[in-house]
Phi, psi and omega in degrees: 000141182274129176280141177275343183228146179277149184256120174255128180268119174254139180256121187236134183240121163270099180265121187239140175220167166240122179227131179052042177070019183230132178284135181231153175236145180276124181238151182230157176282155180231097189295330179296315182294319184291322182288330185281347183078015180301140174298125183093014189290343179271002180285154179301148175226147172284150171303129181200167183184162182286154174276128181241099187297344181277340177253333189248112181292326177223167178299313183297326176301310171309312182296313178295327176302302182295326179291318185295319180289324181277331190233342187068022178256130178271121175276143176263257180296125178223135172218144182287140182269295188196158171256124183254110186237006183290153176286151170077023189283337181209154185295326178311329179295339174288337180263007173222076181296340188271005191219146165234125183272117170261117184266129173254113185265147176234149164266134173218146187236135183215148174293158178290134181244124180271342179295160184282132184278161180262113179048046178204164179207155175267138186227140176300126184280349172283350170298327180271338172227070185299338182283357194264347189261099179255018180301326175244041178096187182293125180298137184299332181303337182293308183276331181278339186227299191297309180291320176302314183293323179286330176294320178293318180299318179296323183285324177299315181297320180297329180287331181277353177227148181263006190271097178301329178291319178299318184293323183287331176292316185300318182290320177300318182298318177301311185296317185287320183285325187249008177059052179244169184051039174094000183266143184286145173294131179246106185297342185274355179274028182303319180289314184293331179290321179292321181297321178293321177298321182291315181299323178284354177072030178263353169257154184298329180297331177290320175298312178305317185275006178077023184290142183297325177293332177284315181299325176296344181268354184302135181092343169273151182270080179268119180294147176294134187252087183078161182278127182291171177218165187284167180042234180248031191280340173287326176293320173302305179303321180292326175296318174301312178305309180299313186291311182300319180299322178288310185297332177297342187269348177227001180217144188277045181290349188284337178286344171301333182260008187250149174292177179301326171236150183196166179263163181289333172297318181290324169308303183306311180302324183287317177298318181293327175296319182289316180288337186071026183231153172265135183237149184297126184301309181296313187293317179300302180305319186289319178300315184294316180290318183289338180276000176067029183276337187227163169222155178293145179257341185084006180250164184240151178237141175246020188294326186285353182084353188250221178291143179307140180243140180292139179267147179230167173223153176300127172274101187288343181296335181300334178299323183271350182271332182202158191284333187225069180278068177254195181236100180276086192257145169254132179293159171299125187300320186292339182254316186293337180248010179280000000 
């Protein structure tokens, strides 16, 4: 069969760091969208560019090349996330009928960099997902906006179909994704939560893409649910968030974001920032030390401004000692269930 469209492979990087106990992502401008006048052209974008097999031997080499060219940042830890190939993932495809863009998303971790970046900036990832940060309790946006809007959407969909199974699935998605009706919050479901909001037409990307559920809400006062992103970049970022939160629990990836020496308090705050959850201090310290993830340096630190705290370093030998040396943490009950 002859293909009607050429397939272009796009490389996208969700580059994560933690600075001042806040998780940040690297964002860049996108001149093509700005010049085209596309709706949402002022939205944030992840670093990205097309894969050129004549210049790049592998997809990862191509990604590193694009990031270096766009931001002057040298990447360290990189892993491939997912390939996004659905048609109609962003409205620009309607303007380029001869091409279909397949996005290959990557997660990259780097230490915080204070130097000035070239045409790029660090941005708090909770600006895009304000419902994901439970460190100070349940975010008000969930009960004040998200849950009522999703219940209304599920009810309207129920009226439009006689399929009781489909109606039950929509209710279950709401319960499981946002931890309502007695279901516990699951920090790893960041992607499922975003997908549910997109399906219901409640995020601005759905309106930009002409989704029917979003168009039906035009004229209604639907509050903005997080800062939108160009193309399918918020979906890629949600995928990165879910992957990182999951991986922290079975691989020591959090140490990719730590300096060579650190205090256990600094490590805990970094992990909490990524999970969006508060964890119990004594339990965290006991878990990290008993798991053999760190070793003492014999030095003290005064970076926190309080009493001197003992410095540690990551024990890389643990990677060879057992298959899953991660941080299997339970959130503090006082914060996670409030």
